[in-house]
């Protein structure tokens, strides 16, 4: 099992402020980031290089799964007997799976899959059910994204050419690649690249997002929460969309009415966030799990 590269310590102080500024604008210039965190350009540049090199933070371009012909997004919770290593191996080998994590909770392993049709999803689930160590699967399907730095909802269909595809591929590997570097690679001027990138992002075909190492060995503690809702007056949706501690939230079909990923720097903070969710009007029940170790987080897909 090969996990994503873990950070060596929790983010705090100046590093934490820098990452928060990066979340607000993943392609912000060093000058802008320095102004946001009130530090010198040289110091911010050194901090950012170190964070990116350590694997604590990645900035990546993510293509809308609908554009990639994968509009169906499912979250699958798996229970196993014995080790999770065989399930992790299967997850690493399947291109449809963009995220996989060892978890602590009712199940042992969680993955996010992006597929074209329900038949494709059934085939994927059958593939995991055939694994002898798998004892149970529970699946929810995303119906509407509420919040997510690298999550997509609808997009405006646009035509793209080979240069656009080349730019997207470069940004999938490095979401902070400079306009000059991108221009050199595709044979255009930096201003032309800027215009193309703005068009791709304005259409919501492409997003640039920040991924932080998570889990017990990562820079951030992360908890998944399945929400069963009653007569929701919008309070739950508003909090999931606006609360700083919510990384991702979506309305779902299946075991839960909504699923959220919440994050914190300490276990006590995770409990505080969970308690806040539990007390919201309209929340009838919560089921939670802790992300122990990220096994896979890779949103790169080959452009057609």
Coordinates of C-alpha atoms in Angstrom, one line a residue:
X1 CA 0.0 0.0 0.0
X2 CA 1.5 3.3 -1.1
X3 CA 0.0 6.3 0.7
X4 CA 0.3 9.9 -0.4
X5 CA 3.4 11.5 0.9
X6 CA 2.8 12.6 4.5
X7 CA 3.9 15.8 6.1
X8 CA 6.3 15.5 9.0
X9 CA 4.3 17.7 11.4
X10 CA 1.1 19.7 11.9
X11 CA 0.9 23.0 10.2
X12 CA 0.9 25.9 12.6
X13 CA 1.6 29.6 12.8
X14 CA 3.0 31.2 9.7
X15 CA 2.7 28.0 7.7
X16 CA -0.9 27.6 8.6
X17 CA -1.6 31.2 7.6
X18 CA 0.1 30.7 4.3
X19 CA -1.9 27.6 3.5
X20 CA -5.1 29.4 4.3
X21 CA -4.1 32.2 1.9
X22 CA -3.3 29.6 -0.7
X23 CA -6.8 28.1 -0.3
X24 CA -8.3 31.5 -1.0
X25 CA -6.3 31.9 -4.2
X26 CA -4.2 28.8 -5.2
X27 CA -2.4 30.7 -8.0
X28 CA -1.8 33.9 -6.1
X29 CA 1.6 35.5 -6.7
X30 CA 4.3 35.4 -4.0
X31 CA 3.8 39.2 -3.6
X32 CA 0.0 38.7 -3.0
X33 CA 0.6 35.9 -0.6
X34 CA 3.2 37.9 1.3
X35 CA 0.8 40.7 1.7
X36 CA -2.0 38.4 2.9
X37 CA 0.2 36.9 5.6
X38 CA 2.2 40.1 6.4
X39 CA 5.6 38.6 5.7
X40 CA 8.4 39.3 3.3
X41 CA 8.3 37.9 -0.3
X42 CA 11.6 36.0 0.3
X43 CA 10.3 34.3 3.4
X44 CA 7.0 33.4 1.9
X45 CA 8.8 32.0 -1.2
X46 CA 11.0 29.8 1.0
X47 CA 8.0 28.6 3.1
X48 CA 5.9 27.8 0.1
X49 CA 8.7 25.8 -1.6
X50 CA 9.3 23.8 1.5
X51 CA 5.6 23.0 2.0
X52 CA 5.2 21.9 -1.7
X53 CA 8.4 19.9 -1.6
X54 CA 7.4 18.1 1.6
X55 CA 4.1 16.9 0.2
X56 CA 2.2 18.7 3.0
X57 CA 0.5 20.7 0.4
X58 CA -0.2 20.2 -3.3
X59 CA -1.7 22.7 -5.8
X60 CA -3.4 20.8 -8.7
X61 CA -5.7 21.4 -11.6
X62 CA -8.8 19.3 -11.6
X63 CA -11.1 18.8 -14.6
X64 CA -14.8 18.7 -14.2
X65 CA -15.8 15.0 -14.2
X66 CA -18.8 15.7 -16.3
X67 CA -16.6 17.0 -19.1
X68 CA -14.4 13.9 -18.7
X69 CA -17.5 11.7 -19.2
X70 CA -17.6 10.7 -15.6
X71 CA -20.7 12.5 -14.2
X72 CA -21.6 9.9 -11.6
X73 CA -19.6 10.3 -8.4
X74 CA -20.0 7.7 -5.6
X75 CA -18.5 7.3 -2.1
X76 CA -18.1 3.7 -1.1
X77 CA -17.4 2.6 2.4
X78 CA -15.9 -0.9 2.8
X79 CA -15.6 -3.3 5.7
X80 CA -12.9 -6.0 5.6
X81 CA -11.7 -9.0 7.5
X82 CA -8.0 -8.8 8.4
X83 CA -5.8 -6.3 6.7
X84 CA -7.0 -3.6 4.3
X85 CA -3.9 -4.0 2.2
X86 CA -5.7 -6.0 -0.6
X87 CA -8.5 -3.4 -0.8
X88 CA -5.9 -0.6 -0.9
X89 CA -4.1 -2.4 -3.8
X90 CA -7.4 -2.6 -5.8
X91 CA -8.1 1.1 -5.2
X92 CA -4.6 2.1 -6.4
X93 CA -5.1 0.0 -9.6
X94 CA -8.4 1.5 -10.6
X95 CA -8.4 4.7 -12.6
X96 CA -12.0 5.5 -11.6
X97 CA -11.0 5.9 -8.0
X98 CA -9.6 9.4 -7.3
X99 CA -9.5 9.2 -3.5
X100 CA -9.0 6.3 -1.1
X101 CA -8.5 6.3 2.7
X102 CA -8.1 4.0 5.6
X103 CA -10.7 5.1 8.1
X104 CA -11.7 4.5 11.7
X105 CA -15.5 4.0 12.2
X106 CA -18.2 1.7 11.2
X107 CA -16.2 0.7 8.1
X108 CA -12.5 0.3 7.5
X109 CA -11.9 1.9 4.1
X110 CA -13.5 4.7 2.0
X111 CA -13.1 5.5 -1.6
X112 CA -14.5 8.1 -4.1
X113 CA -15.1 6.8 -7.6
X114 CA -16.0 8.8 -10.7
X115 CA -17.7 6.8 -13.5
X116 CA -19.8 7.3 -16.6
X117 CA -22.9 5.2 -15.9
X118 CA -24.6 3.3 -13.1
X119 CA -23.6 0.1 -14.9
X120 CA -20.0 1.2 -14.6
X121 CA -20.5 1.7 -10.9
X122 CA -22.1 -1.7 -10.4
X123 CA -19.2 -3.3 -12.2
X124 CA -16.7 -1.4 -9.9
X125 CA -18.6 -2.5 -6.8
X126 CA -18.7 -6.1 -8.1
X127 CA -14.9 -6.0 -8.6
X128 CA -14.5 -5.1 -4.9
X129 CA -17.1 -7.6 -3.7
X130 CA -15.0 -10.4 -5.4
X131 CA -12.1 -9.5 -3.1
X132 CA -12.1 -12.2 -0.4
X133 CA -11.3 -9.8 2.4
X134 CA -14.3 -7.6 1.7
X135 CA -17.3 -8.3 4.0
X136 CA -19.6 -5.3 3.3
X137 CA -20.0 -2.3 1.0
X138 CA -22.1 0.8 1.6
X139 CA -22.5 3.3 -1.3
X140 CA -23.9 6.8 -1.5
X141 CA -24.1 8.8 -4.8
X142 CA -23.4 12.5 -4.9
X143 CA -26.4 14.5 -6.2
X144 CA -25.3 18.1 -5.7
X145 CA -22.0 19.6 -4.5
X146 CA -22.5 22.1 -1.7
X147 CA -18.8 22.9 -1.1
X148 CA -15.4 21.8 -2.3
X149 CA -12.2 23.4 -3.3
X150 CA -11.6 20.7 -5.9
X151 CA -15.2 19.6 -6.3
X152 CA -17.3 20.4 -9.3
X153 CA -21.0 20.9 -10.0
X154 CA -22.2 22.1 -13.3
X155 CA -20.0 23.6 -16.1
X156 CA -20.6 25.6 -19.2
X157 CA -19.8 23.4 -22.3
X158 CA -17.0 24.9 -24.3
X159 CA -14.8 23.7 -27.2
X160 CA -11.2 23.0 -26.4
X161 CA -8.2 22.3 -28.6
X162 CA -4.9 20.6 -28.3
X163 CA -3.3 23.6 -26.7
X164 CA -6.0 23.7 -24.0
X165 CA -5.5 20.0 -23.4
X166 CA -1.7 20.6 -23.0
X167 CA -2.3 23.4 -20.6
X168 CA -4.7 21.3 -18.5
X169 CA -2.2 18.4 -18.4
X170 CA 0.5 20.8 -17.2
X171 CA -1.8 22.3 -14.5
X172 CA -2.9 18.9 -13.3
X173 CA 0.7 18.2 -12.4
X174 CA 1.4 21.7 -11.1
X175 CA -1.5 24.1 -10.5
X176 CA 0.9 27.0 -9.7
X177 CA 3.0 26.7 -12.9
X178 CA 3.7 30.2 -14.0
X179 CA 2.2 31.7 -17.1
X180 CA 5.7 32.0 -18.5
X181 CA 6.4 28.3 -17.9
X182 CA 3.1 27.3 -19.4
X183 CA 3.7 29.6 -22.4
X184 CA 7.1 28.0 -23.0
X185 CA 5.6 24.5 -23.0
X186 CA 2.8 25.2 -25.4
X187 CA 4.4 27.8 -27.7
X188 CA 2.2 30.8 -26.9
X189 CA 2.7 34.1 -25.2
X190 CA 2.0 34.4 -21.4
X191 CA -0.9 36.8 -22.1
X192 CA -2.5 34.2 -24.5
X193 CA -2.0 31.5 -21.9
X194 CA -3.6 33.7 -19.2
X195 CA -6.6 34.3 -21.5
X196 CA -7.0 30.6 -22.2
X197 CA -6.7 29.6 -18.5
X198 CA -9.3 32.3 -17.6
X199 CA -11.7 30.8 -20.1
X200 CA -11.2 27.3 -18.8
X201 CA -11.8 28.4 -15.3
X202 CA -14.7 30.7 -16.0
X203 CA -16.6 27.9 -17.6
X204 CA -15.9 25.7 -14.5
X205 CA -14.4 23.1 -16.7
X206 CA -11.1 23.4 -14.7
X207 CA -10.5 24.2 -11.1
X208 CA -7.2 24.9 -9.3
X209 CA -7.3 23.5 -5.8
X210 CA -5.2 22.9 -2.8
X211 CA -4.8 19.4 -1.3
X212 CA -3.4 19.0 2.2
X213 CA -1.9 15.8 3.6
X214 CA -4.3 14.5 6.1
X215 CA -4.7 11.7 8.6
X216 CA -2.6 10.8 11.7
X217 CA 0.6 11.2 9.7
X218 CA -0.5 14.3 7.8
X219 CA -0.7 18.0 8.5
X220 CA -4.4 17.9 9.2
X221 CA -6.9 15.8 11.0
X222 CA -9.9 14.9 8.9
X223 CA -13.3 13.5 9.7
X224 CA -16.1 12.3 7.4
X225 CA -19.7 12.8 8.6
X226 CA -22.8 11.3 7.1
X227 CA -25.9 13.3 7.9
X228 CA -29.5 12.1 8.0
X229 CA -31.8 15.1 7.7
X230 CA -35.4 15.9 8.6
X231 CA -37.2 19.0 7.6
X232 CA -34.2 21.1 6.8
X233 CA -34.8 24.9 6.8
X234 CA -31.6 25.6 5.0
X235 CA -29.5 25.9 8.2
X236 CA -27.6 22.8 7.5
X237 CA -26.8 23.7 3.9
X238 CA -25.7 27.2 4.8
X239 CA -23.3 26.0 7.5
X240 CA -21.8 23.3 5.2
X241 CA -21.3 25.9 2.5
X242 CA -19.9 28.7 4.8
X243 CA -18.1 27.1 7.8
X244 CA -14.3 27.3 7.6
X245 CA -13.9 23.8 9.0
X246 CA -15.9 22.2 6.2
X247 CA -13.6 21.0 3.4
X248 CA -16.2 19.3 1.3
X249 CA -19.9 18.7 1.4
X250 CA -22.4 17.2 -1.0
X251 CA -26.1 16.2 -1.0
X252 CA -26.2 12.4 -1.5
X253 CA -28.6 9.6 -2.4
X254 CA -28.2 6.4 -0.4
X255 CA -27.4 5.8 3.3
X256 CA -27.2 9.6 4.0
X257 CA -28.9 12.7 2.9
X258 CA -25.6 14.6 2.9
X259 CA -21.9 13.8 3.5
X260 CA -19.3 16.3 4.7
X261 CA -15.6 16.3 5.4
X262 CA -14.5 18.4 8.3
X263 CA -11.0 19.2 9.3
X264 CA -9.1 20.4 12.4
X265 CA -5.6 20.7 13.9
X266 CA -6.5 18.8 17.0
X267 CA -8.9 16.0 18.1
X268 CA -10.8 18.3 20.4
X269 CA -11.5 20.7 17.6
X270 CA -13.0 17.9 15.5
X271 CA -15.3 17.0 18.4
X272 CA -16.4 20.7 18.6
X273 CA -17.2 20.8 14.9
X274 CA -19.1 17.5 15.1
X275 CA -21.1 18.8 18.0
X276 CA -22.0 21.9 16.1
X277 CA -23.3 19.8 13.2
X278 CA -25.3 17.5 15.6
X279 CA -27.1 20.4 17.2
X280 CA -28.3 22.0 13.9
X281 CA -32.1 22.1 13.3
X282 CA -32.9 19.4 10.8
X283 CA -30.1 17.0 11.7
X284 CA -31.6 13.8 12.9
X285 CA -28.6 11.6 13.0
X286 CA -24.9 11.7 12.3
X287 CA -22.4 8.9 11.5
X288 CA -18.8 9.8 11.6
X289 CA -15.4 8.3 10.7
X290 CA -11.8 9.4 11.1
X291 CA -9.4 9.4 8.1
X292 CA -6.4 7.6 9.4
X293 CA -4.2 7.5 6.3
X294 CA -4.7 8.7 2.7
X295 CA -3.9 5.8 0.4
X296 CA -4.7 7.7 -2.9
X297 CA -5.6 11.2 -3.9
X298 CA -5.2 11.7 -7.6
X299 CA -7.6 13.7 -9.7
X300 CA -5.5 13.6 -12.9
X301 CA -7.3 12.1 -15.9
X302 CA -6.1 11.8 -19.5
X303 CA -7.9 14.3 -21.8
X304 CA -9.8 12.9 -24.7

